[in-house]
Coordinates of C-alpha atoms in Angstrom, one line a residue:
X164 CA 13.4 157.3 14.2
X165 CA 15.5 154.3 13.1
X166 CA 15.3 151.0 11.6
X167 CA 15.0 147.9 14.0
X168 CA 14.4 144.5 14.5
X169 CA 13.6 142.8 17.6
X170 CA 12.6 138.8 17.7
X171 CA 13.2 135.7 19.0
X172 CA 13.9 132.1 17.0
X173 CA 15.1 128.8 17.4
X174 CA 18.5 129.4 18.7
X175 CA 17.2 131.7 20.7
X176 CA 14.2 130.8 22.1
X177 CA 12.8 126.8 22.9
X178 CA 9.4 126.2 21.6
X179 CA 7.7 126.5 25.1
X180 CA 8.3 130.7 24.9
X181 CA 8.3 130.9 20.6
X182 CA 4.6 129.7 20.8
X183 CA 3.7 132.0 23.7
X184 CA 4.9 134.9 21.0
X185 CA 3.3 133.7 18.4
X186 CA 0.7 135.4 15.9
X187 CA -1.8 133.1 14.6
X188 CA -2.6 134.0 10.7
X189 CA -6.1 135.6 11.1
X190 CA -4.7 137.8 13.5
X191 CA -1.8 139.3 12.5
X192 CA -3.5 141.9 10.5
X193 CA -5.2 142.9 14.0
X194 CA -1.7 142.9 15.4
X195 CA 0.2 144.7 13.0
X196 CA -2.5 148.1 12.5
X197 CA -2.2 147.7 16.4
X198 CA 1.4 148.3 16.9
X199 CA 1.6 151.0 14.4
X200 CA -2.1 152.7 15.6
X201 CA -1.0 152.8 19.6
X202 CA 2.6 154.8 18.2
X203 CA 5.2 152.6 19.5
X204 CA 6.7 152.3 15.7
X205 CA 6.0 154.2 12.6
X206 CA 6.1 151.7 10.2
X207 CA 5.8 147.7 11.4
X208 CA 6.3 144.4 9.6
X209 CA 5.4 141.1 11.8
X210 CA 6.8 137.7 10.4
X211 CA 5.6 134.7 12.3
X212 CA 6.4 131.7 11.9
X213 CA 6.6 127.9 13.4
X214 CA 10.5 128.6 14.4
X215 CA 10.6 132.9 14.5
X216 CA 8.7 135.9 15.9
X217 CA 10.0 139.1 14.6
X218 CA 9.5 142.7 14.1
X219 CA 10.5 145.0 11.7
X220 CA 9.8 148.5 12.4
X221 CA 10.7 152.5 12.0
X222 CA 10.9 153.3 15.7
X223 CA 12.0 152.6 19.2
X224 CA 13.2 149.1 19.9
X225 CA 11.8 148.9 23.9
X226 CA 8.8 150.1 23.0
X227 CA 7.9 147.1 20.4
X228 CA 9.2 144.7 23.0
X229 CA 6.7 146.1 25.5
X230 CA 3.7 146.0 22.7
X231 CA 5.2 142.2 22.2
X232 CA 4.7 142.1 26.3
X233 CA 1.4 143.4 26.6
X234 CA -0.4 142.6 23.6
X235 CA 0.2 138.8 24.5
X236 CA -0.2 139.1 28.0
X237 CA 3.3 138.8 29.8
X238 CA 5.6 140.6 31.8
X239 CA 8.4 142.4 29.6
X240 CA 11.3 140.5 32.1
X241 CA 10.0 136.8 31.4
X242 CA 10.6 137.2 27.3
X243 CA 13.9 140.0 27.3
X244 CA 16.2 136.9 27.9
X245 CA 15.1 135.4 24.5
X246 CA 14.9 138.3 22.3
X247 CA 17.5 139.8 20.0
X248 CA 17.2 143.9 19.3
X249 CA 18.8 144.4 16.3
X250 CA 19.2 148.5 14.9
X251 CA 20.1 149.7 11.0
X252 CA 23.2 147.7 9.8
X253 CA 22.0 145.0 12.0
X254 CA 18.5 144.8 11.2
X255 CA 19.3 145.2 7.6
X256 CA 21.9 142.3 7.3
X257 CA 19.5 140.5 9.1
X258 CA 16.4 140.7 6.6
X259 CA 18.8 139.6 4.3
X260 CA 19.6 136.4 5.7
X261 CA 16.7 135.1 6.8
X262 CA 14.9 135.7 3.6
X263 CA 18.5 133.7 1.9
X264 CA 17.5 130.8 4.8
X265 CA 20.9 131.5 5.9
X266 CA 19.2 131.7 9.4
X267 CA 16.9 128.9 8.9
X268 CA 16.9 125.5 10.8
X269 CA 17.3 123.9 7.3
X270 CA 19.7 125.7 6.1
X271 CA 18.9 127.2 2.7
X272 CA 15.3 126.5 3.3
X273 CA 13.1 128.0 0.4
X274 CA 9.8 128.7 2.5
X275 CA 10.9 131.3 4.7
X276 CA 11.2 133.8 1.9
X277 CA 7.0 133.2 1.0
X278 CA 6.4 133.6 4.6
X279 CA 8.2 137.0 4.3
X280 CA 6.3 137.9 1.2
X281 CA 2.7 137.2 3.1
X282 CA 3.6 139.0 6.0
X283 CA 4.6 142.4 3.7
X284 CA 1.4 142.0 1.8
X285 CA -0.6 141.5 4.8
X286 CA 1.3 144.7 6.6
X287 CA 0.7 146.5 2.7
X288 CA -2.7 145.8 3.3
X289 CA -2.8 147.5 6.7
X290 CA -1.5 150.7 5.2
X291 CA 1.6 149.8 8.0
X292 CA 4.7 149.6 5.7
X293 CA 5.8 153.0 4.2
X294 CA 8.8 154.7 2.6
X295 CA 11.6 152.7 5.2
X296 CA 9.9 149.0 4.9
X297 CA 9.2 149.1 1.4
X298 CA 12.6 149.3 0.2
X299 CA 14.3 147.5 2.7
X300 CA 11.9 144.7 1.5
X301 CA 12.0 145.2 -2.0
X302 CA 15.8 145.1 -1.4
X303 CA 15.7 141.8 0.9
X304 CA 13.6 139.7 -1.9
X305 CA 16.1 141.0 -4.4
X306 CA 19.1 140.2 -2.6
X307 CA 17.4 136.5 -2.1
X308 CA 16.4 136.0 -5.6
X309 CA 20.3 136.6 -6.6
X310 CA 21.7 135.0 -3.6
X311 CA 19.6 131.5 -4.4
X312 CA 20.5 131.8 -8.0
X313 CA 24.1 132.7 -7.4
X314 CA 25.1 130.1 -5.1
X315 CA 24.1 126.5 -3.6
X316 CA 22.8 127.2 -0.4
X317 CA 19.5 125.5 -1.0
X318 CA 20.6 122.6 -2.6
X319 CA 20.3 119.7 -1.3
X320 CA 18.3 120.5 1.5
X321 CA 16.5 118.3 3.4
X322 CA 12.7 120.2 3.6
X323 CA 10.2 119.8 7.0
X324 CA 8.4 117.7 5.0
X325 CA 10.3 115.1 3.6
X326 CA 11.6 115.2 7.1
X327 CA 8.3 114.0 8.7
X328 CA 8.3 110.8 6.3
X329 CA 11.7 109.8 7.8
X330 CA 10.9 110.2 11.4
X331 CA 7.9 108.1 10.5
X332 CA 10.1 105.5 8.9
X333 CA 12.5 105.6 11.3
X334 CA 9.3 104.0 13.5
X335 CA 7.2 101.7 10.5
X336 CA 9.1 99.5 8.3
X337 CA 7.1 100.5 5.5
X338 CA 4.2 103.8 5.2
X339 CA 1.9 101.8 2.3
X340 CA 0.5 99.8 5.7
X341 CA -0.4 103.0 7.1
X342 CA -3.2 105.2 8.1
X343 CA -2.3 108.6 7.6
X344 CA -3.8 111.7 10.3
X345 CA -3.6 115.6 9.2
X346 CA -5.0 117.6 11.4
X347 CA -5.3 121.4 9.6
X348 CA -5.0 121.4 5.8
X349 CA -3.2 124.5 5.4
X350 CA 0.1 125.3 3.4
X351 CA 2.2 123.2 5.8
X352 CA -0.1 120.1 6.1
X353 CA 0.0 120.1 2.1
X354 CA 3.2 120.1 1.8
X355 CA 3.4 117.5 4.2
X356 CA 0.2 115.6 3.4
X357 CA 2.0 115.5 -0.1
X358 CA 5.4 113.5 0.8
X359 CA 3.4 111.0 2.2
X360 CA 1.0 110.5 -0.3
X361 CA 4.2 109.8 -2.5
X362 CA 4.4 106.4 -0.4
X363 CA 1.3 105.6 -1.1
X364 CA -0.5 105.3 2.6
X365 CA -3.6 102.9 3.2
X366 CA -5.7 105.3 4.1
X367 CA -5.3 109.4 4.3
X368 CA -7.7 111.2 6.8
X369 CA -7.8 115.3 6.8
X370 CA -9.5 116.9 9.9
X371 CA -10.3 120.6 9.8
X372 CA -12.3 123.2 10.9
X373 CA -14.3 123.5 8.1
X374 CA -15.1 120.3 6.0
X375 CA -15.0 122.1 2.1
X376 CA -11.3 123.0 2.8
X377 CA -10.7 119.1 4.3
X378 CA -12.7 117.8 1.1
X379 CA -10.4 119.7 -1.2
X380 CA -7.0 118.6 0.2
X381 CA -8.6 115.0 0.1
X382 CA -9.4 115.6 -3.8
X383 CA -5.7 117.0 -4.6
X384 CA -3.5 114.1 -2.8
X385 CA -5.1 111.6 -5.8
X386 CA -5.1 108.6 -3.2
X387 CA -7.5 106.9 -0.9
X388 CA -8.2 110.1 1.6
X389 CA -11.2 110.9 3.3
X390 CA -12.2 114.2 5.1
X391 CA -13.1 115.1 8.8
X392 CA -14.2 117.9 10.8
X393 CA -12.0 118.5 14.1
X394 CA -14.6 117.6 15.8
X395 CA -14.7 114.4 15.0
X396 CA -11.1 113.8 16.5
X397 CA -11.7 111.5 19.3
X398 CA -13.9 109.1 17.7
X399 CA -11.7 108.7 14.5
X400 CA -7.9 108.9 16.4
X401 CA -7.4 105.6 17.4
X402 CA -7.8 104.6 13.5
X403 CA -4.6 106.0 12.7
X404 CA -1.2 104.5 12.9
X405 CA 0.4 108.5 11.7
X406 CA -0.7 111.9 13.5
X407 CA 0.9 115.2 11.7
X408 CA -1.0 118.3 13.2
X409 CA -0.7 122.3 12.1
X410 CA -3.3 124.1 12.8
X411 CA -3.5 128.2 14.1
X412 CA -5.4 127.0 16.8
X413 CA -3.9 128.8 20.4
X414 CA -5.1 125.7 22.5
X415 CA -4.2 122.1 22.2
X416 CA -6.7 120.0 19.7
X417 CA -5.3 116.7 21.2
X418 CA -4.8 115.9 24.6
X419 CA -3.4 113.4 27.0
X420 CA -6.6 111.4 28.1
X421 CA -7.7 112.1 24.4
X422 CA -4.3 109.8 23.1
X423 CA -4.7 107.4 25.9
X424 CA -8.5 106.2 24.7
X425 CA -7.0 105.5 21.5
X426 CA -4.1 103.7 22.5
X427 CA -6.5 101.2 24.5
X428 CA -8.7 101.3 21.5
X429 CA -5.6 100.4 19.2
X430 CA -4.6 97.5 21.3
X431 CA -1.5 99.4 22.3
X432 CA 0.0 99.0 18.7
X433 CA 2.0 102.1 18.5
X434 CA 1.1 105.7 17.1
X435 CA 3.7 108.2 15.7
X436 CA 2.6 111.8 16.4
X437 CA 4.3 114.9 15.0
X438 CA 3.2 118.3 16.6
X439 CA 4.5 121.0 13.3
X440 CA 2.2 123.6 15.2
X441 CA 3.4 126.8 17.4
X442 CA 1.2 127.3 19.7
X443 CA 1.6 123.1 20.3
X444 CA -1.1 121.1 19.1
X445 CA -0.7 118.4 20.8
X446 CA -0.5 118.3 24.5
X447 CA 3.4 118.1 25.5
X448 CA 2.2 115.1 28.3
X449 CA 1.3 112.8 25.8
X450 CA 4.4 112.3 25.1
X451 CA 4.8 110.4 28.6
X452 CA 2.7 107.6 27.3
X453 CA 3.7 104.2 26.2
X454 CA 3.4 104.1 22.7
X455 CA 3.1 107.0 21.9
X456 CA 6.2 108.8 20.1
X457 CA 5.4 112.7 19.7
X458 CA 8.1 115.0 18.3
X459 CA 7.8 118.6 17.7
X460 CA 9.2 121.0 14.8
X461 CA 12.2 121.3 17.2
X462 CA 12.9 117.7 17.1
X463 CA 13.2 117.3 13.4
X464 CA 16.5 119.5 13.8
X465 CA 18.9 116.6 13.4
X466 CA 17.3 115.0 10.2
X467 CA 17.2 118.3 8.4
X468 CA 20.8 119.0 8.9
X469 CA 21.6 115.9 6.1
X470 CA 23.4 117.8 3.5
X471 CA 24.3 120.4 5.9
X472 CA 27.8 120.3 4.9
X473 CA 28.2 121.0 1.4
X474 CA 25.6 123.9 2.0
X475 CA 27.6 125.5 4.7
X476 CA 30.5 125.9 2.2
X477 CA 28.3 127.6 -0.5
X478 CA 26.5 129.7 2.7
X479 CA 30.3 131.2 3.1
X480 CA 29.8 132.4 -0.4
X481 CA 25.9 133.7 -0.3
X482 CA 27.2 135.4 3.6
X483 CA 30.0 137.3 1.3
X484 CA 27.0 138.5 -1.1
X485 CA 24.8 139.5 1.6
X486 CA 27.5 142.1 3.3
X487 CA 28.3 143.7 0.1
X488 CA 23.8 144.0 -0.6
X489 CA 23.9 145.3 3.1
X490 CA 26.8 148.1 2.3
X491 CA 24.7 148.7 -1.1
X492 CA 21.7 149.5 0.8
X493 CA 23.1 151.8 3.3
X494 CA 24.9 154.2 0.4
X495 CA 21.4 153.9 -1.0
X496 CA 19.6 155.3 2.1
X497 CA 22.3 157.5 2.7
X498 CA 21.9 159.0 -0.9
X499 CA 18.7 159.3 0.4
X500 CA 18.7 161.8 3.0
X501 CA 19.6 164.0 0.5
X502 CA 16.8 164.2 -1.7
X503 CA 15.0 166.8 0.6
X504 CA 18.1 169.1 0.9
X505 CA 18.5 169.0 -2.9
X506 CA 15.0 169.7 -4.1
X507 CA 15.0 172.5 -1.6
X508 CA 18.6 173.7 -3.6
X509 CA 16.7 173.1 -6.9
X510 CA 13.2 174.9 -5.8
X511 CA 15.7 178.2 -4.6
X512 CA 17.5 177.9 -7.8
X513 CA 14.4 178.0 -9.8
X514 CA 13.2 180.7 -7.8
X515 CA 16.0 183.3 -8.6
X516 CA 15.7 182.0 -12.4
X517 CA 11.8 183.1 -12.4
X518 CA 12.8 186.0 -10.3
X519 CA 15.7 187.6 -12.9
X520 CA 13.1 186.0 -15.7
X521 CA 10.4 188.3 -15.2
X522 CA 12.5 191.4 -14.6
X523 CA 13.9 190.8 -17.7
X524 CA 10.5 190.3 -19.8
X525 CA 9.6 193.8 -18.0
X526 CA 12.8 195.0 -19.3
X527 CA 12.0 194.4 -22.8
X528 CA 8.3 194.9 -23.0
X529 CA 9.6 199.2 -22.4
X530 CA 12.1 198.8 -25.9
X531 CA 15.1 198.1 -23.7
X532 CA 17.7 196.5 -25.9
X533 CA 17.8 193.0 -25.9
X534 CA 21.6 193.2 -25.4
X535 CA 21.6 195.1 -22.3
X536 CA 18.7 193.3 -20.9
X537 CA 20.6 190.2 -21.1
X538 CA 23.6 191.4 -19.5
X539 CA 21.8 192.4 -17.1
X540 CA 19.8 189.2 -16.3
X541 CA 23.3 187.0 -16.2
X542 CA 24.1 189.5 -13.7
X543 CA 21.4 189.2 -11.5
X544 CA 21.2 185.6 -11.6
X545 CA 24.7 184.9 -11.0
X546 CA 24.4 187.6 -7.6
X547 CA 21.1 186.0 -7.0
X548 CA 22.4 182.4 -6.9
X549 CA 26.5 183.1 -5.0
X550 CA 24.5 185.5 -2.6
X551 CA 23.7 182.8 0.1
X552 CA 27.2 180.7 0.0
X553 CA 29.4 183.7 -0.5
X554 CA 27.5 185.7 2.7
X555 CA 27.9 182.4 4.7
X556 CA 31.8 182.3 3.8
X557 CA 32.2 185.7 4.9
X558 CA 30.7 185.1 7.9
X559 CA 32.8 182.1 8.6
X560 CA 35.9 183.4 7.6
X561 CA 39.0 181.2 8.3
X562 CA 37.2 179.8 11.1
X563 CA 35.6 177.2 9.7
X564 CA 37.7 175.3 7.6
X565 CA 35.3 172.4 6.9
X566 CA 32.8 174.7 5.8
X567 CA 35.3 176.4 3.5
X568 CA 36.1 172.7 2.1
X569 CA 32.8 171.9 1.5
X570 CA 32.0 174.9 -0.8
X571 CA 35.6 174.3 -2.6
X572 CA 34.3 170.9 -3.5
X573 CA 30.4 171.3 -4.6
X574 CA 31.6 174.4 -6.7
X575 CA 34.9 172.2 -7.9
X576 CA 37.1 175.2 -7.0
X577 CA 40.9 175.0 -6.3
X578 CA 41.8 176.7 -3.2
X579 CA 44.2 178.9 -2.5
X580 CA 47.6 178.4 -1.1
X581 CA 47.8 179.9 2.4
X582 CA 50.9 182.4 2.9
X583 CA 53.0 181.0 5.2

């Protein structure tokens, strides 16, 4: 059994196949104990995200691609094209960067390494992550903690959020005219909601599933908000000037004919719409419609990359880090795999020394003298412990040089010159 990775993300994958692989939140728990129950893997991590799907596991990299097949319902052929199988080294070094945001559409990005946190936890919590998993994880958040600290590669960056207030300025001269949409009020949709409350919006509306969770956004933002359940949606839409929707939900909340009542509602005055969602949503047809401007996470690419630059310099630096953390690792597993064989050499040694022990307290409890007894037990234990090594040398003989080498060096022994 080995370390692996096998995923898809944004350079790899377009948005119509990374939602298809996607795990909503309340299900990845399911998921996980589901991979590791049916025995394709050992140990499993699943991080999913708006712009990656990926595996971490102890096992056989086809066989979590065909779980990743058949657990969502597709044929194995339709996804291989996107996915990137990644063993040991690989998958190692990989962890690392993407928890750095080295592999992040914003380069540097801080989020990513929360999302990684969660998705341990949540795998923790399944009783999925054992002796393999834990430390490559405890290892990548170290590794990230120094990497941030140590160099600049998230300075300076440009964050999903703040990007969604300048697509949305790029459209309305000024936000404070505004009505606001947030469809969800998750992590993301606070984050978001929160740039934009900055610029002080009109109106703020919050639609969610449950109206407690909508009420409490509202409550935080400190400006005129009000909350909504989602189904309240096409009544309240064409109010809106701004619609910013993430949600888990694995069907579209909005659709076309949905956007089209509101535009004739809104006297065709135009409405920004910003799908962050994966699944979509949003319906990708609206986005035919007059007046309607809909952009996706994948669209916010070129406004994140401001700043780029100067953190691709400091990224050489934190890429320099990660390979020597990656080499660190692998002498640490491979110190590892030694454990078992020296316990084992400690648990025989200790068994000759109770062995020649007990003969000896025998010895002494009949009036033998203390002298000779001792003599006698150094002599048994030294027998006792050179028996195995010296037998196996005999029956090597010259044979087997490397085996003769390896005893010279655990016993620090200077060889003798051969006769020539």
């Amino acid at each position: 059994m080995q370390l692996t990775a096998v995923g898809l993300n944004h350079q790899t994958a377009p948005l119509s196949i990374r939602e298809k692989l996607a795990f909503p939140a309340d299900g990845l728990p399911n998921a996980v104990s589901a991979l590791v129950d049916g025995r394709n893997v050992q140990e499993a991590v699943i991080l999913s995200t708006c712009n990656r799907t990926e595996v971490y596991g102890v096992g056989d990299a086809e066989n979590i691609i065909q779980w990743l097949a058949d657990y969502h319902k597709l044929n194995v052929e339709e996804i291989r094209p996107y996915l990137y199988t990644l063993d040991s080294h690989d998958a190692v070094r990989h962890a690392f960067r993407v928890a750095c945001g080295l592999d992040s559409m914003v380069l540097g990005e801080p989020q990513i390494l929360g999302q990684i946190k969660d998705a341990v936890r949540i795998a923790q919590e399944q009783h999925t992550v054992d002796t393999w998993l834990n430390a490559l994880f405890q290892k990548t958040f170290a590794v990230a903690k120094e990497v941030r600290t140590g160099t600049a590669v998230g300075e300076n960056s440009v964050s999903m959020a703040a990007a969604s207030v300048k697509m949305a300025e790029q459209i309305f001269p000024s936000i404070a005219d505004l009505n606001v949409l947030f469809i969800g009020a998750g992590e993301m949709i606070e984050l978001v909601a929160t740039y934009f409350a900055a610029k002080n919006p009109r109106l703020i509306g919050v639609a969610n599933r449950t109206l407690p969770r909508a009420q409490e956004l509202c409550e935080k933002l400190s400006v005129n908000a009000e909350p909504h359940l989602l189904s309240e949606l096409p009544d309240i839409l064409y109010e809106y000037d701004v619609v910013v929707s993430s949600t888990a939900s694995q069907l579209p909340l909005v659709g076309k004919g949905m956007v089209e009542r509101a535009l004739k509602q809104r006297q065709n005055m135009p409405v920004f719409m910003l799908d962050l969602a994966v699944p979509r949503d949003i319906e990708a047809e609206v986005a035919d419609l007059n007046d309607a401007y809909l952009y996706s996470v994948d669209d916010i690419a070129n406004i994140v990359q401001s700043g780029q630059q100067a953190r691709k310099k400091a990224a050489i630096e934190a890429e320099t880090m990660v390979e020597q953390k990656v080499s660190e690792f692998e002498e640490w597993q491979r110190s590892r795999q030694s454990v078992p064989l020296i316990r084992a050499l400690r648990d025989e040694g200790e068994r000759a020394r109770r062995y020649v022990l007990e003969n000896a307290m025998k010895q002494l409890a009949k009036g033998a003298p203390p002298e000779e007894v001792l003599e006698r037990l150094s002599v048994q234990l030294t027998n006792k412990l050179l028996h195995s090594p010296t037998r196996t040398l005999n029956k090597a003989g010259a044979k087997s040089s490397e085996l003769v080498d390896a005893v010279a060096q655990i016993y620090a022994l200077e060889q003798p010159k051969q006769n020539k």
